[in-house]
mmCIF file of C-alpha atoms in Angstrom:
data_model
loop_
_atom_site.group_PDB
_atom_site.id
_atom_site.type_symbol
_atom_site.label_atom_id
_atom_site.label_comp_id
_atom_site.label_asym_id
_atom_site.label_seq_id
_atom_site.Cartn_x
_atom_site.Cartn_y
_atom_site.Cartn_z
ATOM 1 C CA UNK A 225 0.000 0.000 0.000
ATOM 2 C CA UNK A 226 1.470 3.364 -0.772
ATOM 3 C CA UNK A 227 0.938 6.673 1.242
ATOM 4 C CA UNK A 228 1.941 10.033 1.804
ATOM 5 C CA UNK A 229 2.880 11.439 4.629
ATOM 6 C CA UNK A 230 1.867 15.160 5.015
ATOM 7 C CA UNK A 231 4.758 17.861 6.172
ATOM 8 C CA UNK A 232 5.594 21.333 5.536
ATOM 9 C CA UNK A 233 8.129 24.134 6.517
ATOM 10 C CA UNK A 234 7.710 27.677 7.016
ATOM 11 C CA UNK A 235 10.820 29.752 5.609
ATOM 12 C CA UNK A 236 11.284 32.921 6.938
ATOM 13 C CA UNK A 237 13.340 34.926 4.089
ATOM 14 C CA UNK A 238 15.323 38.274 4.102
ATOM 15 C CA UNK A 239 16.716 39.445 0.881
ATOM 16 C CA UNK A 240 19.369 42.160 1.296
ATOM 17 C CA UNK A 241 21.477 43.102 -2.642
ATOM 18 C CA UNK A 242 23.237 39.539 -2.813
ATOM 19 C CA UNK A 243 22.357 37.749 0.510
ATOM 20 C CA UNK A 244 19.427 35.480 1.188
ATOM 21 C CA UNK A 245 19.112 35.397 5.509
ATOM 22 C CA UNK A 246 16.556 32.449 6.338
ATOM 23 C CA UNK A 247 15.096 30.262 9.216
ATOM 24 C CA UNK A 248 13.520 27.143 8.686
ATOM 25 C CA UNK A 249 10.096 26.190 11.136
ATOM 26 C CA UNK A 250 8.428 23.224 11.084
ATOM 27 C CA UNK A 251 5.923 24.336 13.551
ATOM 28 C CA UNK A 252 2.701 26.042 12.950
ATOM 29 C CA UNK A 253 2.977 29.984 12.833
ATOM 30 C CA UNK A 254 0.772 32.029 14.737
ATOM 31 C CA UNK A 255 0.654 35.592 15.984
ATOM 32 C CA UNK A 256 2.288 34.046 18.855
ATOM 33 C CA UNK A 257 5.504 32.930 16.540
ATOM 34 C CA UNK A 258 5.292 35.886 14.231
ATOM 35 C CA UNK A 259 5.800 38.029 17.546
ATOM 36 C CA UNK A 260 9.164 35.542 18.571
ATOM 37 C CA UNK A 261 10.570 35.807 15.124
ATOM 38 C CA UNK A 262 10.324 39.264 14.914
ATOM 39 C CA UNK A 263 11.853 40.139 18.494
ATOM 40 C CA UNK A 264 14.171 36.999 18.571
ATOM 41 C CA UNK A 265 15.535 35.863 14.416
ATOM 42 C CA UNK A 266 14.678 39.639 13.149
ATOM 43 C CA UNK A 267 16.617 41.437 15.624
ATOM 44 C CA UNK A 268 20.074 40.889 13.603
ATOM 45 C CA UNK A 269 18.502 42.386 10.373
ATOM 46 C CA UNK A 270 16.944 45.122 12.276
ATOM 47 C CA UNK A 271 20.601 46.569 13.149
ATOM 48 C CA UNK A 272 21.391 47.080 9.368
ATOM 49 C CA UNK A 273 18.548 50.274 8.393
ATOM 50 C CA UNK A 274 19.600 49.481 4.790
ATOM 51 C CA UNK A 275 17.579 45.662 5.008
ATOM 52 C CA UNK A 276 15.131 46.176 2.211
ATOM 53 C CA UNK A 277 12.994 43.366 2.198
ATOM 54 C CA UNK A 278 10.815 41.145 4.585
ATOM 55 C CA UNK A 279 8.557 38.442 3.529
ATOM 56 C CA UNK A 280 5.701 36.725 5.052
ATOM 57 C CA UNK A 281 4.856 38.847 8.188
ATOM 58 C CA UNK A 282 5.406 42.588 7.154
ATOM 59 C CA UNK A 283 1.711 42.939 7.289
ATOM 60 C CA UNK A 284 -1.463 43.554 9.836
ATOM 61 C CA UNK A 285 -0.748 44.963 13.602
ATOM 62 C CA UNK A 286 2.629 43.063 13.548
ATOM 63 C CA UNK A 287 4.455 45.457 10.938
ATOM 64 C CA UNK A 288 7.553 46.863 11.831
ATOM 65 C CA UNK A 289 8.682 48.626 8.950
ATOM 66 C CA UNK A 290 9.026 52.312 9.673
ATOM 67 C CA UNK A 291 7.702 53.793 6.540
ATOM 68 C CA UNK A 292 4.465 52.654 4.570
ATOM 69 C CA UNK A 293 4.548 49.952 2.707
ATOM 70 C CA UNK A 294 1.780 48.197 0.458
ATOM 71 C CA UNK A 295 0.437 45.395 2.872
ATOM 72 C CA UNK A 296 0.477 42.734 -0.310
ATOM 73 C CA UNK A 297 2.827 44.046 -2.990
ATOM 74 C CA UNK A 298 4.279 40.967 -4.787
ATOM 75 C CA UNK A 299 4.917 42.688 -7.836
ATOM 76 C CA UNK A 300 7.736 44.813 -5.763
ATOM 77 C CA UNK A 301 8.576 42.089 -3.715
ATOM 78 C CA UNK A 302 12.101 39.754 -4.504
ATOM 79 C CA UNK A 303 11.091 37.145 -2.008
ATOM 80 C CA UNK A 304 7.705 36.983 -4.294
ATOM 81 C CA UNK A 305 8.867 37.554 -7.854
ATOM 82 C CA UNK A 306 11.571 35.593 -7.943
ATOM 83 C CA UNK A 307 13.253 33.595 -4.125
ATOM 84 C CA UNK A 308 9.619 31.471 -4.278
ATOM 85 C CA UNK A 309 9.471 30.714 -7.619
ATOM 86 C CA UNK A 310 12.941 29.646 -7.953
ATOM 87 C CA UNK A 311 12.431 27.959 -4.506
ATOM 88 C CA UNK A 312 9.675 25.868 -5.386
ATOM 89 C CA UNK A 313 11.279 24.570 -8.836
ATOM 90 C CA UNK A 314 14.144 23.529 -7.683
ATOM 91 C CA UNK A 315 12.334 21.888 -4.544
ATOM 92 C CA UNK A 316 9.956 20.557 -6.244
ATOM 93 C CA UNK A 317 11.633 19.208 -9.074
ATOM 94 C CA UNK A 318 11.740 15.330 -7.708
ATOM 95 C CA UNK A 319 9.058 13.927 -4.860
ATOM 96 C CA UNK A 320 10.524 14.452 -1.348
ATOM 97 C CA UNK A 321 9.520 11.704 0.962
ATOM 98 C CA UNK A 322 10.215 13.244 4.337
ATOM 99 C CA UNK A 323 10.406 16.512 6.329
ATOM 100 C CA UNK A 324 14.295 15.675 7.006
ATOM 101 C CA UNK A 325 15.044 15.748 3.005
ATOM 102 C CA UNK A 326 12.888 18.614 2.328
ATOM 103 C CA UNK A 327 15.050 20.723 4.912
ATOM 104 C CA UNK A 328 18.274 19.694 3.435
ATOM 105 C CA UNK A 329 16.719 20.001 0.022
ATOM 106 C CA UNK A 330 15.456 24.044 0.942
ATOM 107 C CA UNK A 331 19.164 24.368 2.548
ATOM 108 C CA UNK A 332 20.940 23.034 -0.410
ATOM 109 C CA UNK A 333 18.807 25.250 -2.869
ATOM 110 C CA UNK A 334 18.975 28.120 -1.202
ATOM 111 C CA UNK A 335 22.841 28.254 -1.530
ATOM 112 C CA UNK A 336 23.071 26.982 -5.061
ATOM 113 C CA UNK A 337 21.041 30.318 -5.928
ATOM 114 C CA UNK A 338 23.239 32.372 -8.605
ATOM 115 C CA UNK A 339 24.151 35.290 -7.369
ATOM 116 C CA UNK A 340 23.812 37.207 -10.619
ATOM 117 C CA UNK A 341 20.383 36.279 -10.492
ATOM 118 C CA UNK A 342 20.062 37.514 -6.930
ATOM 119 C CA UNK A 343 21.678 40.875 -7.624
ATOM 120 C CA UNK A 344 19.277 41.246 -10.835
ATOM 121 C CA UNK A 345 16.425 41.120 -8.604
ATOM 122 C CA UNK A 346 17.006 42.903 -5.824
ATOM 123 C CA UNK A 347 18.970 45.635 -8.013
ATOM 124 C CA UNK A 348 17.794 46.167 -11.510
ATOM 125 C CA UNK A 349 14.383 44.585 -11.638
ATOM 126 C CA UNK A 350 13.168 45.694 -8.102
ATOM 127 C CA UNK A 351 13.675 49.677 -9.868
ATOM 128 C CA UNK A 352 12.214 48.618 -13.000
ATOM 129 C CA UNK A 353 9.101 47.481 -11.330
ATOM 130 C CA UNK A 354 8.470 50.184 -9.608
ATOM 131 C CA UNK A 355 8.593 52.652 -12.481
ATOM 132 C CA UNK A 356 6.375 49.885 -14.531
ATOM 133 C CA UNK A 357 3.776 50.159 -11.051
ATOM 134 C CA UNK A 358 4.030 54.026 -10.811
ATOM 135 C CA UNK A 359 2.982 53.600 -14.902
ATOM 136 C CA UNK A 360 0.347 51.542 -14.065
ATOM 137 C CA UNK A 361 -1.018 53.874 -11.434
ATOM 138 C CA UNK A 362 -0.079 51.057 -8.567
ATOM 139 C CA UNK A 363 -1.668 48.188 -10.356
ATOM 140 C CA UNK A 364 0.061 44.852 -10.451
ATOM 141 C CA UNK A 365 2.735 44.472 -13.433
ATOM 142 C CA UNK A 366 3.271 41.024 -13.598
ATOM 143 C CA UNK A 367 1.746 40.945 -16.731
ATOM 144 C CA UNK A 368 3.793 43.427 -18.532
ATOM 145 C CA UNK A 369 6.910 42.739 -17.543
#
């Protein structure tokens, strides 16, 4: 008889010109977490005011950012428009049969990331996105990029 078993990890992802900062959970995340990551694994990002991007919990009564930022915006977004896709088909690419492969599988694509390709989209394609959105009078772009 053949089965499969259910798992999943939360990544919590910083993207920052060429460097990817993450933390793997395999627990559930609640407002509870959220609040432990941000005042526990955020604190080292928080000394650098130059960190540009935080996915997954930059939204609702927990955001920290200090300037306004669109509460879903993942046409601006690196961790959206390009870390999750690349993420997921690299992951993905071959059935993982446990939560122990799947972490070493995340770990091991995460590093093999080019770094070109991380520069490109924190650099170049974050600015032309946002002249495409100001173009688009804040509509998403995804579509004409």
């Amino acid at each position: 008889m053949s089965f499969q078993e259910r798992f999943s990890i939360n990544i919590f992802c910083l993207i920052k010109d060429i460097q990817i900062k993450f933390h793997l959970y395999e627990e559930s995340l609640n407002s509870s977490k959220h609040l432990e990551i941000l005042r526990t694994v955020l604190s080292e990002f928080l000394e650098n005011p130059y960190m540009l991007f935080l996915t997954g919990w930059s939204t609702g009564s927990l955001r920290w950012v200090p300037w306004d930022w669109s509460a879903r915006s993942p046409d601006l977004t690196p961790p959206d428009f390009f870390f999750w896709g690349k993420l997921k088909e690299n992951v993905h690419n071959t059935p993982v049969n446990n939560i122990g492969k799947l972490r070493r599988r995340i770990i091991h694509c995460i590093g093999e990331l080019d770094v070109d390709e991380i520069q490109r989209a924190t650099n170049h394609s974050v600015s032309v996105r946002i002249l495409k959105c100001l173009e688009s009078k804040g509509r998403h772009v995804e579509n004409v990029l």
